[in-house]
PDB file of C-alpha atoms and ligand atoms in Angstrom:
ATOM      1  CA  MET A1480       0.063  33.690  -3.972  1.00 84.00           C
ATOM      2  CA  PRO A1481       3.310  31.635  -3.287  1.00 93.00           C
ATOM      3  CA  ILE A1482       2.311  27.636  -2.434  1.00 95.00           C
ATOM      4  CA  VAL A1483       4.766  26.448   0.026  1.00 97.00           C
ATOM      5  CA  THR A1484       4.774  22.390   1.712  1.00 97.00           C
ATOM      6  CA  VAL A1485       5.942  22.284   4.872  1.00 97.00           C
ATOM      7  CA  THR A1486       7.030  19.526   7.192  1.00 97.00           C
ATOM      8  CA  ARG A1487       6.481  18.180  10.297  1.00 97.00           C
ATOM      9  CA  ARG A1488       8.658  15.470  12.437  1.00 98.00           C
ATOM     10  CA  LEU A1489       7.828  13.619  15.113  1.00 98.00           C
ATOM     11  CA  ARG A1490       9.314  10.465  17.151  1.00 98.00           C
ATOM     12  CA  PHE A1491       7.668   7.411  18.476  1.00 98.00           C
ATOM     13  CA  ASN A1492       8.595   4.294  19.377  1.00 98.00           C
ATOM     14  CA  ALA A1493       6.188   1.256  19.326  1.00 98.00           C
ATOM     15  CA  ALA A1494       5.641  -2.744  19.343  1.00 97.00           C
ATOM     16  CA  HIS A1495       4.154  -5.034  16.710  1.00 97.00           C
ATOM     17  CA  ARG A1496       4.691  -7.963  15.172  1.00 96.00           C
ATOM     18  CA  VAL A1497       3.579  -8.900  11.838  1.00 96.00           C
ATOM     19  CA  HIS A1498       1.664 -11.033  11.084  1.00 95.00           C
ATOM     20  CA  ASN A1499      -1.559 -12.330   8.723  1.00 94.00           C
ATOM     21  CA  PRO A1500      -4.211 -14.853  10.483  1.00 93.00           C
ATOM     22  CA  ALA A1501      -4.818 -16.195   7.434  1.00 95.00           C
ATOM     23  CA  LEU A1502      -1.336 -17.509   6.172  1.00 96.00           C
ATOM     24  CA  SER A1503       0.451 -20.562   8.264  1.00 96.00           C
ATOM     25  CA  ASP A1504       3.255 -20.317  10.479  1.00 94.00           C
ATOM     26  CA  GLU A1505       5.556 -21.272   7.816  1.00 95.00           C
ATOM     27  CA  ASP A1506       4.053 -18.424   4.961  1.00 96.00           C
ATOM     28  CA  ASN A1507       4.064 -15.588   8.167  1.00 95.00           C
ATOM     29  CA  THR A1508       8.222 -16.551   8.866  1.00 94.00           C
ATOM     30  CA  ARG A1509       8.939 -16.820   5.325  1.00 95.00           C
ATOM     31  CA  LEU A1510       7.490 -13.328   4.527  1.00 95.00           C
ATOM     32  CA  PHE A1511       7.613 -11.970   7.620  1.00 93.00           C
ATOM     33  CA  GLY A1512      11.270 -13.150   9.074  1.00 92.00           C
ATOM     34  CA  LYS A1513      12.379 -11.603  12.170  1.00 89.00           C
ATOM     35  CA  CYS A1514       9.013  -8.284  12.228  1.00 91.00           C
ATOM     36  CA  ASN A1515       6.886 -12.054  12.718  1.00 94.00           C
ATOM     37  CA  ASN A1516       9.321 -12.879  16.401  1.00 92.00           C
ATOM     38  CA  PRO A1517       6.118 -13.502  18.267  1.00 92.00           C
ATOM     39  CA  ASN A1518       7.160 -12.036  21.347  1.00 94.00           C
ATOM     40  CA  TRP A1519       7.230  -8.991  19.611  1.00 95.00           C
ATOM     41  CA  HIS A1520       9.689  -6.572  19.471  1.00 95.00           C
ATOM     42  CA  GLY A1521       9.627  -2.331  19.037  1.00 96.00           C
ATOM     43  CA  HIS A1522      11.129   0.330  16.540  1.00 97.00           C
ATOM     44  CA  ASN A1523      11.900   3.698  16.515  1.00 98.00           C
ATOM     45  CA  TYR A1524       9.546   5.037  13.729  1.00 98.00           C
ATOM     46  CA  VAL A1525       9.969   8.999  12.835  1.00 98.00           C
ATOM     47  CA  LEU A1526       6.767  10.309  10.889  1.00 98.00           C
ATOM     48  CA  GLU A1527       7.478  13.991   8.595  1.00 98.00           C
ATOM     49  CA  VAL A1528       3.657  14.931   8.266  1.00 98.00           C
ATOM     50  CA  SER A1529       3.518  17.393   5.090  1.00 98.00           C
ATOM     51  CA  VAL A1530       0.899  20.608   5.008  1.00 97.00           C
ATOM     52  CA  ARG A1531       0.435  21.935   1.740  1.00 97.00           C
ATOM     53  CA  GLY A1532      -0.889  26.013   1.034  1.00 95.00           C
ATOM     54  CA  PRO A1533      -0.304  29.677   0.486  1.00 95.00           C
ATOM     55  CA  VAL A1534       2.480  31.645   2.768  1.00 94.00           C
ATOM     56  CA  ASN A1535      -0.169  33.773   4.824  1.00 93.00           C
ATOM     57  CA  GLU A1536       0.348  36.838   4.321  1.00 93.00           C
ATOM     58  CA  THR A1537      -0.328  38.857   7.594  1.00 94.00           C
ATOM     59  CA  THR A1538       2.209  35.741   9.817  1.00 93.00           C
ATOM     60  CA  GLY A1539       4.026  34.497   7.184  1.00 94.00           C
ATOM     61  CA  TYR A1540       3.503  30.628   8.058  1.00 95.00           C
ATOM     62  CA  VAL A1541       1.493  27.917   5.726  1.00 95.00           C
ATOM     63  CA  ILE A1542       0.595  26.864   9.320  1.00 95.00           C
ATOM     64  CA  ASP A1543       1.822  27.380  12.764  1.00 94.00           C
ATOM     65  CA  LEU A1544       4.005  24.772  13.155  1.00 95.00           C
ATOM     66  CA  GLY A1545       3.507  24.153  16.937  1.00 95.00           C
ATOM     67  CA  GLN A1546      -0.055  23.631  16.407  1.00 95.00           C
ATOM     68  CA  LEU A1547       0.856  21.198  13.971  1.00 96.00           C
ATOM     69  CA  ARG A1548       2.326  19.295  16.414  1.00 97.00           C
ATOM     70  CA  ASP A1549      -0.569  19.920  18.578  1.00 97.00           C
ATOM     71  CA  VAL A1550      -3.050  18.290  16.167  1.00 97.00           C
ATOM     72  CA  VAL A1551      -0.272  15.525  15.929  1.00 98.00           C
ATOM     73  CA  GLU A1552       0.400  13.950  18.985  1.00 98.00           C
ATOM     74  CA  ARG A1553      -2.632  14.032  20.246  1.00 98.00           C
ATOM     75  CA  GLU A1554      -4.791  12.029  17.734  1.00 97.00           C
ATOM     76  CA  VAL A1555      -1.477   9.794  16.915  1.00 97.00           C
ATOM     77  CA  ILE A1556       1.494  10.196  19.055  1.00 98.00           C
ATOM     78  CA  ASN A1557      -0.582  10.091  22.540  1.00 97.00           C
ATOM     79  CA  GLN A1558      -1.497   6.813  20.795  1.00 96.00           C
ATOM     80  CA  THR A1559       0.721   4.944  19.982  1.00 98.00           C
ATOM     81  CA  ASP A1560       4.246   6.071  21.564  1.00 98.00           C
ATOM     82  CA  HIS A1561       5.725   3.469  24.028  1.00 98.00           C
ATOM     83  CA  ARG A1562       2.324   0.918  22.498  1.00 98.00           C
ATOM     84  CA  ASN A1563       1.466  -2.034  20.732  1.00 98.00           C
ATOM     85  CA  PHE A1564       0.694  -1.335  17.711  1.00 98.00           C
ATOM     86  CA  ASN A1565      -0.994  -4.456  17.128  1.00 96.00           C
ATOM     87  CA  ILE A1566      -2.743  -4.709  21.371  1.00 96.00           C
ATOM     88  CA  ASP A1567      -3.435  -1.234  22.458  1.00 95.00           C
ATOM     89  CA  VAL A1568      -3.316   1.288  19.383  1.00 97.00           C
ATOM     90  CA  PRO A1569      -7.312   1.894  18.970  1.00 96.00           C
ATOM     91  CA  TYR A1570      -6.701   3.218  14.971  1.00 97.00           C
ATOM     92  CA  MET A1571      -4.923  -0.235  14.578  1.00 97.00           C
ATOM     93  CA  ALA A1572      -7.519  -2.663  15.648  1.00 96.00           C
ATOM     94  CA  GLY A1573      -7.502  -5.793  13.509  1.00 95.00           C
ATOM     95  CA  ILE A1574      -4.422  -4.873  10.951  1.00 97.00           C
ATOM     96  CA  ASN A1575      -1.881  -6.091  10.198  1.00 96.00           C
ATOM     97  CA  PRO A1576       0.879  -3.344  11.904  1.00 97.00           C
ATOM     98  CA  THR A1577       3.362  -2.789   8.613  1.00 97.00           C
ATOM     99  CA  THR A1578       4.679   0.442   7.870  1.00 97.00           C
ATOM    100  CA  GLU A1579       2.665   0.677   4.757  1.00 98.00           C
ATOM    101  CA  ASN A1580      -0.819  -0.550   6.792  1.00 98.00           C
ATOM    102  CA  VAL A1581      -0.270   2.019  10.120  1.00 98.00           C
ATOM    103  CA  VAL A1582       0.837   5.322   7.670  1.00 98.00           C
ATOM    104  CA  VAL A1583      -2.599   4.519   5.642  1.00 98.00           C
ATOM    105  CA  GLN A1584      -4.707   4.553   9.259  1.00 98.00           C
ATOM    106  CA  MET A1585      -2.369   7.153  10.780  1.00 98.00           C
ATOM    107  CA  TRP A1586      -3.779   9.481   7.367  1.00 98.00           C
ATOM    108  CA  ARG A1587      -7.338   8.246   7.901  1.00 98.00           C
ATOM    109  CA  VAL A1588      -7.044   9.994  11.020  1.00 98.00           C
ATOM    110  CA  LEU A1589      -4.898  13.091  10.606  1.00 98.00           C
ATOM    111  CA  PHE A1590      -6.208  14.032   7.195  1.00 97.00           C
ATOM    112  CA  PRO A1591      -9.402  15.825   8.638  1.00 97.00           C
ATOM    113  CA  ALA A1592      -8.054  16.474  12.574  1.00 96.00           C
ATOM    114  CA  VAL A1593      -5.960  18.742  10.295  1.00 94.00           C
ATOM    115  CA  ALA A1594      -8.258  20.723   8.381  1.00 91.00           C
ATOM    116  CA  PRO A1595      -8.206  23.123   6.973  1.00 87.00           C
ATOM    117  CA  ALA A1596      -4.821  22.118   6.372  1.00 90.00           C
ATOM    118  CA  ARG A1597      -4.117  19.944   4.108  1.00 96.00           C
ATOM    119  CA  LEU A1598      -2.438  17.301   4.008  1.00 98.00           C
ATOM    120  CA  ILE A1599      -0.050  16.534   0.972  1.00 98.00           C
ATOM    121  CA  ARG A1600       2.657  13.343   2.616  1.00 98.00           C
ATOM    122  CA  LEU A1601       3.233  11.405   5.469  1.00 98.00           C
ATOM    123  CA  ARG A1602       6.569   9.680   5.149  1.00 98.00           C
ATOM    124  CA  LEU A1603       6.202   6.984   8.254  1.00 98.00           C
ATOM    125  CA  TRP A1604       9.634   5.268   9.388  1.00 98.00           C
ATOM    126  CA  GLU A1605      10.790   2.481  10.711  1.00 97.00           C
ATOM    127  CA  THR A1606      14.321   2.373  10.413  1.00 95.00           C
ATOM    128  CA  GLU A1607      17.228   4.104   9.333  1.00 95.00           C
ATOM    129  CA  ASN A1608      17.224   2.651   5.819  1.00 96.00           C
ATOM    130  CA  ASN A1609      13.168   2.442   5.394  1.00 96.00           C
ATOM    131  CA  TYR A1610      10.242   4.145   5.084  1.00 98.00           C
ATOM    132  CA  VAL A1611       7.247   4.470   3.338  1.00 98.00           C
ATOM    133  CA  ASP A1612       4.968   7.546   1.726  1.00 98.00           C
ATOM    134  CA  TYR A1613       1.286   8.068   1.285  1.00 98.00           C
ATOM    135  CA  GLU A1614      -0.135  10.565   0.099  1.00 98.00           C
ATOM    136  CA  GLY A1615      -3.765   9.405   0.072  1.00 96.00           C
ATOM    137  CA  GLU A1616      -4.540   8.121  -2.585  1.00 94.00           C
TER     138      GLU A1616
HETATM  139 NI1  LIG B1809       9.462  -4.715  12.963  1.00 50.27          NI
END
């Protein structure tokens, strides 16, 4: 039976301040630049959710992408869209909201939520030029 990867793209926007309180203000500015601005700033994020599995003989689908969208919206987008990662988003509590840290926390929420579909990759775009991939390692 053929094994296929399918991907759903979702968009949201959110504010953040990338900041490590264990470091000095000077070091935070040096490390994080504009993303360390004290009064927040926003990004238009794009999240790509990929699941992999056999093609169902009856439906011809690996997963209904509308169902996958509903799960991702319920589990992460609704808690995140138009919010501030530093103060509003439960799964980011106490975690510095770099794109890397966000994608790992999203994985921890989504991996069990999409089961029995098998989540194999999250790709999170922070800007048109920068994205991170996480595959659960
Ligand atoms: Ni930023």
